[in-house]
Amino acid sequence: MYTRSETAGPDAPAREAPVRLTRYAHGGGCACKIPPGELEEAVAGLVGAAPAARPAGELLVGLDTGDDAAAVRLPGPAGGPAVIATADFFTPVVDDPYHWGRIAAANALSDVYAMGGRPLVAVNLLGWPREKLPFELAREVLRGGLEVAGRAGCHVGGGHSVDDVEPKYGMAVTGIADPGRLLRNDAGRPGLPLSLTKPLGLGVLNNRHKATGEFFEHAVETMAALNRDASEAALAAGARCATDVTGFGLLGHLHKLARASGVSAVLDPAAVPYLDGAREAVRDGYVSGGTRRNLDWVAPHTDFGGADEHTRLLLADAQTSGGLLVAGEVPGAPVIGELVPAGEHTVVVR
């Protein structure tokens, strides 16, 4: 356990107490994202506002649909490969620095997998309150990131750090993909089933951990698991439409996918997998502000049917390093709904 010296009072002897990294951040993990409605308003009008002069390649995926990463096809006699570029970082989602590093790296790499790509090289992005937290902890964060990147076969080539008021960590990742087999969030078609490759509930369990210090190993290992196998399985099954489920929750990312594809999505909440303890965490009130903002954002676009409040909150739960949401069947992953022709709502829960 990593510790720091604390003094209980002016006359009390110094004692060692655990360092709770989550206490040094106002939010945790992908729940600290800027709310989706505010973000969309901020970037409105920027699409194509400043086109590149003499671009080095063809932009295949940019800002238009809010996809998981950018994709540029390199020039070549027969058309070159697609380069995937993304960056992702966040405040501590767990107290253990090594696990936080693992989770943040897996989350950053996920954007490449969500596009059907393979990560090649990453650089670290680190913000550190150097006068509050020892660099021994930062080293553990970086070690966790290196472990996961190594497992992904991805080089880590340095990075950038700043003195920050809150600890933050993540990666900028460059990958490669076949431009004819990209997984995009705008390629959904009516009649396709929807598969989800990781269970929901990460947000509420992380919020419970932040509030109580309870450790949920199954949640940590779920977040640290790579989406590589799911991506490869989706491509092998012929899928062309996918996104990963992170800070905007299942409902938010499904709404974006359906909207970009010009379809609606029918979701069966009984088929959605949840982590052990997730429903209890919602019942006990461990719901982040990010999750409630997600629900507020998607509510005008969603027909909730008879779904109760707890189910709605879980479906909107702000995930960190969640699974892939794939338009198509992925072996081993539950089918949680289907895409249908566009209707009044982009998402229908029934």
Short mmCIF file of C-alpha atoms in Angstrom, two decimals:
data_model
loop_
_atom_site.label_atom_id
_atom_site.label_comp_id
_atom_site.label_asym_id
_atom_site.label_seq_id
_atom_site.Cartn_x
_atom_site.Cartn_y
_atom_site.Cartn_z
CA MET A 1 0.00 0.00 0.00
CA TYR A 2 1.36 3.41 -0.90
CA THR A 3 1.36 5.83 2.00
CA ARG A 4 2.06 9.39 2.91
CA SER A 5 2.76 10.95 6.29
CA GLU A 6 -0.20 12.63 7.99
CA THR A 7 -0.44 14.44 11.30
CA ALA A 8 -3.62 13.99 13.30
CA GLY A 9 -3.13 17.24 15.23
CA PRO A 10 -0.52 19.67 16.52
CA ASP A 11 0.55 17.40 19.38
CA ALA A 12 -0.08 14.02 17.77
CA PRO A 13 2.77 11.92 16.35
CA ALA A 14 3.02 11.50 12.60
CA ARG A 15 1.41 8.36 11.28
CA GLU A 16 1.28 6.61 7.94
CA ALA A 17 -2.04 6.65 6.11
CA PRO A 18 -2.99 5.24 2.72
CA VAL A 19 -2.84 7.60 -0.24
CA ARG A 20 -6.27 7.65 -1.83
CA LEU A 21 -5.63 8.99 -5.30
CA THR A 22 -9.34 9.38 -6.04
CA ARG A 23 -9.52 12.01 -3.29
CA TYR A 24 -7.24 14.27 -5.33
CA ALA A 25 -9.70 14.57 -8.22
CA HIS A 26 -13.16 16.11 -8.52
CA GLY A 27 -14.27 13.19 -10.73
CA GLY A 28 -12.94 9.81 -11.67
CA GLY A 29 -12.13 8.11 -14.97
CA CYS A 30 -14.39 8.79 -17.92
CA ALA A 31 -17.03 10.22 -15.59
CA CYS A 32 -14.94 13.41 -15.58
CA LYS A 33 -15.57 13.98 -19.29
CA ILE A 34 -17.17 17.22 -20.41
CA PRO A 35 -20.92 16.49 -20.73
CA PRO A 36 -21.79 15.36 -24.27
CA GLY A 37 -24.33 18.13 -24.91
CA GLU A 38 -21.89 20.85 -23.89
CA LEU A 39 -19.12 19.26 -25.95
CA GLU A 40 -21.23 19.04 -29.10
CA GLU A 41 -22.24 22.68 -28.73
CA ALA A 42 -18.61 23.73 -28.31
CA VAL A 43 -17.39 21.99 -31.49
CA ALA A 44 -20.42 22.84 -33.63
CA GLY A 45 -19.31 24.58 -36.81
CA LEU A 46 -15.72 23.38 -36.60
CA VAL A 47 -16.20 20.54 -39.10
CA GLY A 48 -14.33 21.53 -42.24
CA ALA A 49 -13.80 25.08 -40.93
CA ALA A 50 -10.05 24.97 -41.56
CA PRO A 51 -9.23 22.31 -44.19
CA ALA A 52 -5.61 21.20 -44.35
CA ALA A 53 -3.51 22.76 -47.11
CA ARG A 54 -1.82 20.09 -49.24
CA PRO A 55 -2.85 17.24 -46.89
CA ALA A 56 -0.53 14.25 -46.58
CA GLY A 57 -3.39 11.79 -46.90
CA GLU A 58 -7.15 11.42 -47.24
CA LEU A 59 -9.18 12.07 -44.08
CA LEU A 60 -11.53 9.09 -43.79
CA VAL A 61 -12.94 9.78 -40.32
CA GLY A 62 -12.79 13.18 -38.67
CA LEU A 63 -14.97 15.33 -36.46
CA ASP A 64 -18.22 14.87 -38.36
CA THR A 65 -19.86 12.04 -36.39
CA GLY A 66 -17.89 12.16 -33.13
CA ASP A 67 -16.28 8.80 -33.80
CA ASP A 68 -13.71 7.22 -31.47
CA ALA A 69 -10.58 8.28 -33.38
CA ALA A 70 -9.41 10.00 -36.53
CA ALA A 71 -8.45 7.96 -39.59
CA VAL A 72 -6.28 9.13 -42.50
CA ARG A 73 -5.50 7.00 -45.54
CA LEU A 74 -1.88 7.35 -46.57
CA PRO A 75 -1.17 7.94 -50.26
CA GLY A 76 0.17 5.11 -52.37
CA PRO A 77 -0.09 3.59 -55.84
CA ALA A 78 -2.91 1.29 -54.80
CA GLY A 79 -4.06 3.30 -51.81
CA GLY A 80 -2.12 3.10 -48.58
CA PRO A 81 -3.16 1.90 -45.12
CA ALA A 82 -5.21 4.00 -42.72
CA VAL A 83 -3.44 5.66 -39.80
CA ILE A 84 -5.57 5.85 -36.64
CA ALA A 85 -4.90 8.69 -34.18
CA THR A 86 -6.44 9.24 -30.78
CA ALA A 87 -5.74 10.59 -27.28
CA ASP A 88 -7.43 9.83 -23.98
CA PHE A 89 -6.59 10.72 -20.38
CA PHE A 90 -8.45 11.18 -17.11
CA THR A 91 -8.24 11.65 -13.36
CA PRO A 92 -7.78 8.64 -11.01
CA VAL A 93 -10.56 6.09 -11.24
CA VAL A 94 -9.07 3.87 -8.50
CA ASP A 95 -6.73 4.56 -5.59
CA ASP A 96 -3.98 2.15 -6.61
CA PRO A 97 -1.58 3.96 -8.98
CA TYR A 98 -0.50 0.84 -10.87
CA HIS A 99 -4.08 -0.21 -11.57
CA TRP A 100 -4.99 3.34 -12.58
CA GLY A 101 -2.15 3.27 -15.13
CA ARG A 102 -3.34 -0.08 -16.50
CA ILE A 103 -6.92 1.13 -16.82
CA ALA A 104 -6.01 4.45 -18.45
CA ALA A 105 -3.78 2.73 -21.01
CA ALA A 106 -6.40 0.12 -21.88
CA ASN A 107 -8.95 2.91 -22.26
CA ALA A 108 -6.73 4.90 -24.63
CA LEU A 109 -5.87 1.84 -26.72
CA SER A 110 -9.58 1.01 -26.94
CA ASP A 111 -10.22 3.88 -29.36
CA VAL A 112 -7.94 2.20 -31.90
CA TYR A 113 -9.63 -1.17 -31.42
CA ALA A 114 -13.04 0.49 -31.72
CA MET A 115 -12.01 1.62 -35.23
CA GLY A 116 -10.87 -1.87 -36.21
CA GLY A 117 -7.20 -0.92 -35.93
CA ARG A 118 -4.02 -2.20 -34.33
CA PRO A 119 -2.04 0.14 -32.03
CA LEU A 120 1.56 0.76 -33.04
CA VAL A 121 2.99 3.42 -30.71
CA ALA A 122 1.77 5.47 -27.77
CA VAL A 123 3.12 8.44 -25.83
CA ASN A 124 2.26 9.11 -22.20
CA LEU A 125 0.21 12.14 -21.11
CA LEU A 126 0.79 12.92 -17.42
CA GLY A 127 -0.45 15.73 -15.21
CA TRP A 128 0.95 15.58 -11.68
CA PRO A 129 0.52 17.75 -8.54
CA ARG A 130 4.20 17.45 -7.70
CA GLU A 131 3.95 19.34 -4.39
CA LYS A 132 1.15 17.09 -3.13
CA LEU A 133 1.96 13.60 -4.38
CA PRO A 134 5.35 11.83 -4.56
CA PHE A 135 6.77 10.89 -7.94
CA GLU A 136 7.03 7.33 -6.64
CA LEU A 137 3.29 7.12 -7.28
CA ALA A 138 3.63 8.63 -10.75
CA ARG A 139 6.21 5.98 -11.58
CA GLU A 140 3.73 3.28 -10.61
CA VAL A 141 1.09 4.87 -12.85
CA LEU A 142 3.51 4.85 -15.78
CA ARG A 143 4.52 1.27 -14.99
CA GLY A 144 0.90 0.18 -15.22
CA GLY A 145 0.53 1.91 -18.57
CA LEU A 146 3.67 0.21 -19.88
CA GLU A 147 2.41 -3.20 -18.81
CA VAL A 148 -0.84 -2.88 -20.72
CA ALA A 149 0.77 -1.33 -23.80
CA GLY A 150 3.28 -4.18 -23.83
CA ARG A 151 0.46 -6.69 -23.65
CA ALA A 152 -1.09 -4.95 -26.67
CA GLY A 153 2.17 -5.12 -28.63
CA CYS A 154 2.28 -1.32 -28.68
CA HIS A 155 5.51 0.65 -28.28
CA VAL A 156 5.60 3.46 -25.71
CA GLY A 157 7.91 6.22 -26.91
CA GLY A 158 8.10 8.81 -24.15
CA GLY A 159 5.41 11.42 -23.69
CA HIS A 160 4.66 14.75 -22.07
CA SER A 161 4.10 15.84 -18.47
CA VAL A 162 2.89 19.01 -16.74
CA ASP A 163 2.59 20.22 -13.15
CA ASP A 164 -1.18 20.03 -12.56
CA VAL A 165 -3.58 20.67 -9.72
CA GLU A 166 -5.08 17.19 -10.19
CA PRO A 167 -3.37 13.94 -11.18
CA LYS A 168 -4.22 12.94 -14.76
CA TYR A 169 -2.89 10.15 -16.94
CA GLY A 170 -3.51 8.67 -20.35
CA MET A 171 -1.96 8.17 -23.75
CA ALA A 172 -1.96 9.48 -27.28
CA VAL A 173 -2.01 6.41 -29.51
CA THR A 174 -1.24 5.89 -33.18
CA GLY A 175 -2.48 2.75 -34.91
CA ILE A 176 -2.99 1.28 -38.34
CA ALA A 177 -5.98 -0.29 -40.07
CA ASP A 178 -7.25 -1.53 -43.41
CA PRO A 179 -9.17 1.47 -44.79
CA GLY A 180 -11.69 -0.85 -46.41
CA ARG A 181 -12.47 -2.58 -43.11
CA LEU A 182 -12.75 0.29 -40.65
CA LEU A 183 -15.25 0.02 -37.83
CA ARG A 184 -17.18 3.30 -37.93
CA ASN A 185 -20.05 4.68 -35.89
CA ASP A 186 -21.93 5.80 -39.03
CA ALA A 187 -22.06 2.44 -40.81
CA GLY A 188 -25.05 0.91 -38.99
CA ARG A 189 -27.93 -0.47 -41.07
CA PRO A 190 -31.47 -1.62 -40.17
CA GLY A 191 -31.67 -5.31 -39.33
CA LEU A 192 -28.25 -5.57 -37.70
CA PRO A 193 -28.11 -7.00 -34.16
CA LEU A 194 -26.27 -5.11 -31.42
CA SER A 195 -23.59 -6.87 -29.36
CA LEU A 196 -21.91 -5.60 -26.18
CA THR A 197 -18.54 -7.08 -25.23
CA LYS A 198 -18.15 -5.95 -21.59
CA PRO A 199 -20.76 -5.68 -18.82
CA LEU A 200 -22.03 -2.34 -17.53
CA GLY A 201 -21.74 -0.98 -14.01
CA LEU A 202 -18.14 0.23 -13.96
CA GLY A 203 -19.17 3.79 -13.20
CA VAL A 204 -21.26 3.07 -10.12
CA LEU A 205 -18.70 0.62 -8.73
CA ASN A 206 -15.92 3.17 -9.26
CA ASN A 207 -18.03 5.81 -7.54
CA ARG A 208 -18.60 3.46 -4.62
CA HIS A 209 -14.84 2.84 -4.45
CA LYS A 210 -14.16 6.59 -4.41
CA ALA A 211 -16.68 7.16 -1.62
CA THR A 212 -15.90 4.17 0.60
CA GLY A 213 -12.51 2.75 -0.37
CA GLU A 214 -14.06 -0.65 -1.15
CA PHE A 215 -11.98 -2.47 -3.77
CA PHE A 216 -13.71 -4.26 -6.63
CA GLU A 217 -11.15 -6.49 -8.29
CA HIS A 218 -13.58 -7.73 -10.96
CA ALA A 219 -14.25 -4.14 -12.01
CA VAL A 220 -10.52 -3.33 -12.18
CA GLU A 221 -9.77 -6.38 -14.32
CA THR A 222 -12.72 -5.60 -16.60
CA MET A 223 -11.39 -2.07 -17.17
CA ALA A 224 -7.80 -3.24 -17.67
CA ALA A 225 -8.84 -5.88 -20.23
CA LEU A 226 -7.98 -4.98 -23.82
CA ASN A 227 -10.69 -4.74 -26.46
CA ARG A 228 -8.29 -6.33 -28.97
CA ASP A 229 -9.96 -9.73 -29.13
CA ALA A 230 -13.42 -8.19 -29.42
CA SER A 231 -12.25 -5.96 -32.26
CA GLU A 232 -10.66 -8.84 -34.14
CA ALA A 233 -13.76 -10.98 -33.64
CA ALA A 234 -16.01 -8.19 -34.92
CA LEU A 235 -13.87 -7.77 -38.04
CA ALA A 236 -13.79 -11.53 -38.62
CA ALA A 237 -17.59 -11.60 -38.40
CA GLY A 238 -17.81 -8.93 -41.10
CA ALA A 239 -18.86 -6.02 -38.86
CA ARG A 240 -18.37 -2.50 -40.17
CA CYS A 241 -20.04 -0.45 -37.43
CA ALA A 242 -18.88 -0.17 -33.82
CA THR A 243 -17.96 2.19 -31.01
CA ASP A 244 -16.64 1.71 -27.51
CA VAL A 245 -18.76 2.41 -24.44
CA THR A 246 -17.05 4.92 -22.17
CA GLY A 247 -17.96 8.20 -20.48
CA PHE A 248 -21.28 8.86 -22.25
CA GLY A 249 -22.69 5.50 -21.14
CA LEU A 250 -24.32 2.81 -23.25
CA LEU A 251 -27.30 5.04 -24.04
CA GLY A 252 -25.13 7.99 -25.05
CA HIS A 253 -22.86 6.01 -27.34
CA LEU A 254 -25.79 4.08 -28.81
CA HIS A 255 -27.61 7.36 -29.50
CA LYS A 256 -24.52 8.73 -31.28
CA LEU A 257 -24.15 5.54 -33.35
CA ALA A 258 -27.82 5.47 -34.35
CA ARG A 259 -27.88 9.19 -35.15
CA ALA A 260 -24.71 8.99 -37.25
CA SER A 261 -26.05 5.96 -39.13
CA GLY A 262 -29.51 7.44 -39.74
CA VAL A 263 -31.29 4.61 -37.93
CA SER A 264 -32.94 3.88 -34.60
CA ALA A 265 -31.87 1.29 -32.04
CA VAL A 266 -34.12 -1.02 -30.03
CA LEU A 267 -32.51 -2.05 -26.74
CA ASP A 268 -33.52 -4.98 -24.52
CA PRO A 269 -32.42 -4.04 -20.97
CA ALA A 270 -32.94 -7.63 -19.78
CA ALA A 271 -30.26 -8.79 -22.22
CA VAL A 272 -27.67 -6.22 -21.10
CA PRO A 273 -24.95 -7.75 -18.86
CA TYR A 274 -24.08 -6.03 -15.57
CA LEU A 275 -21.17 -6.47 -13.18
CA ASP A 276 -21.83 -8.06 -9.81
CA GLY A 277 -22.72 -5.35 -7.32
CA ALA A 278 -23.73 -2.77 -9.93
CA ARG A 279 -27.44 -2.79 -9.13
CA GLU A 280 -26.73 -2.59 -5.43
CA ALA A 281 -24.44 0.40 -6.00
CA VAL A 282 -27.22 2.21 -7.86
CA ARG A 283 -29.70 1.31 -5.16
CA ASP A 284 -27.36 2.72 -2.52
CA GLY A 285 -26.95 5.99 -4.39
CA TYR A 286 -23.42 5.72 -5.81
CA VAL A 287 -24.30 7.46 -9.06
CA SER A 288 -21.92 10.05 -10.50
CA GLY A 289 -22.92 13.46 -11.76
CA GLY A 290 -21.59 12.40 -15.17
CA THR A 291 -24.07 9.54 -15.33
CA ARG A 292 -26.99 11.82 -14.46
CA ARG A 293 -25.86 14.30 -17.13
CA ASN A 294 -25.72 11.44 -19.63
CA LEU A 295 -29.29 10.52 -18.80
CA ASP A 296 -30.47 14.11 -19.13
CA TRP A 297 -28.79 14.36 -22.54
CA VAL A 298 -30.28 11.20 -24.05
CA ALA A 299 -33.74 11.48 -22.48
CA PRO A 300 -35.25 13.64 -25.28
CA HIS A 301 -34.03 11.10 -27.85
CA THR A 302 -35.07 7.94 -25.97
CA ASP A 303 -38.32 6.05 -25.49
CA PHE A 304 -37.73 4.34 -22.13
CA GLY A 305 -40.91 2.27 -22.18
CA GLY A 306 -41.37 0.74 -18.75
CA ALA A 307 -37.73 0.94 -17.66
CA ASP A 308 -37.45 2.01 -14.02
CA GLU A 309 -35.08 4.71 -12.76
CA HIS A 310 -32.36 2.29 -11.64
CA THR A 311 -32.31 0.62 -15.06
CA ARG A 312 -32.14 3.99 -16.79
CA LEU A 313 -29.21 5.04 -14.62
CA LEU A 314 -27.33 1.81 -15.32
CA LEU A 315 -27.89 2.18 -19.06
CA ALA A 316 -26.53 5.73 -18.84
CA ASP A 317 -23.75 4.81 -16.39
CA ALA A 318 -20.48 6.57 -17.29
CA GLN A 319 -18.15 3.68 -18.08
CA THR A 320 -14.38 3.76 -17.94
CA SER A 321 -12.63 1.47 -20.43
CA GLY A 322 -15.88 -0.28 -21.27
CA GLY A 323 -16.47 -2.78 -24.03
CA LEU A 324 -17.27 -2.49 -27.72
CA LEU A 325 -20.81 -1.89 -28.93
CA VAL A 326 -20.92 -3.64 -32.31
CA ALA A 327 -23.59 -3.64 -35.01
CA GLY A 328 -23.33 -7.34 -35.70
CA GLU A 329 -22.96 -10.58 -33.80
CA VAL A 330 -19.67 -11.09 -31.96
CA PRO A 331 -18.99 -14.65 -30.79
CA GLY A 332 -19.20 -14.85 -27.01
CA ALA A 333 -20.87 -11.44 -26.58
CA PRO A 334 -24.55 -11.04 -25.74
CA VAL A 335 -26.93 -9.54 -28.31
CA ILE A 336 -28.67 -6.67 -26.52
CA GLY A 337 -30.86 -5.25 -29.29
CA GLU A 338 -30.99 -4.37 -32.96
CA LEU A 339 -30.93 -1.48 -35.40
CA VAL A 340 -34.20 -0.61 -37.12
CA PRO A 341 -35.33 2.05 -39.61
CA ALA A 342 -35.25 5.57 -38.19
CA GLY A 343 -38.22 6.46 -36.05
CA GLU A 344 -39.29 9.19 -33.65
CA HIS A 345 -36.53 8.26 -31.17
CA THR A 346 -32.97 7.18 -31.86
CA VAL A 347 -33.15 4.70 -28.94
CA VAL A 348 -36.14 2.64 -27.83
CA VAL A 349 -35.88 0.60 -24.59
CA ARG A 350 -38.22 -2.36 -24.42
#
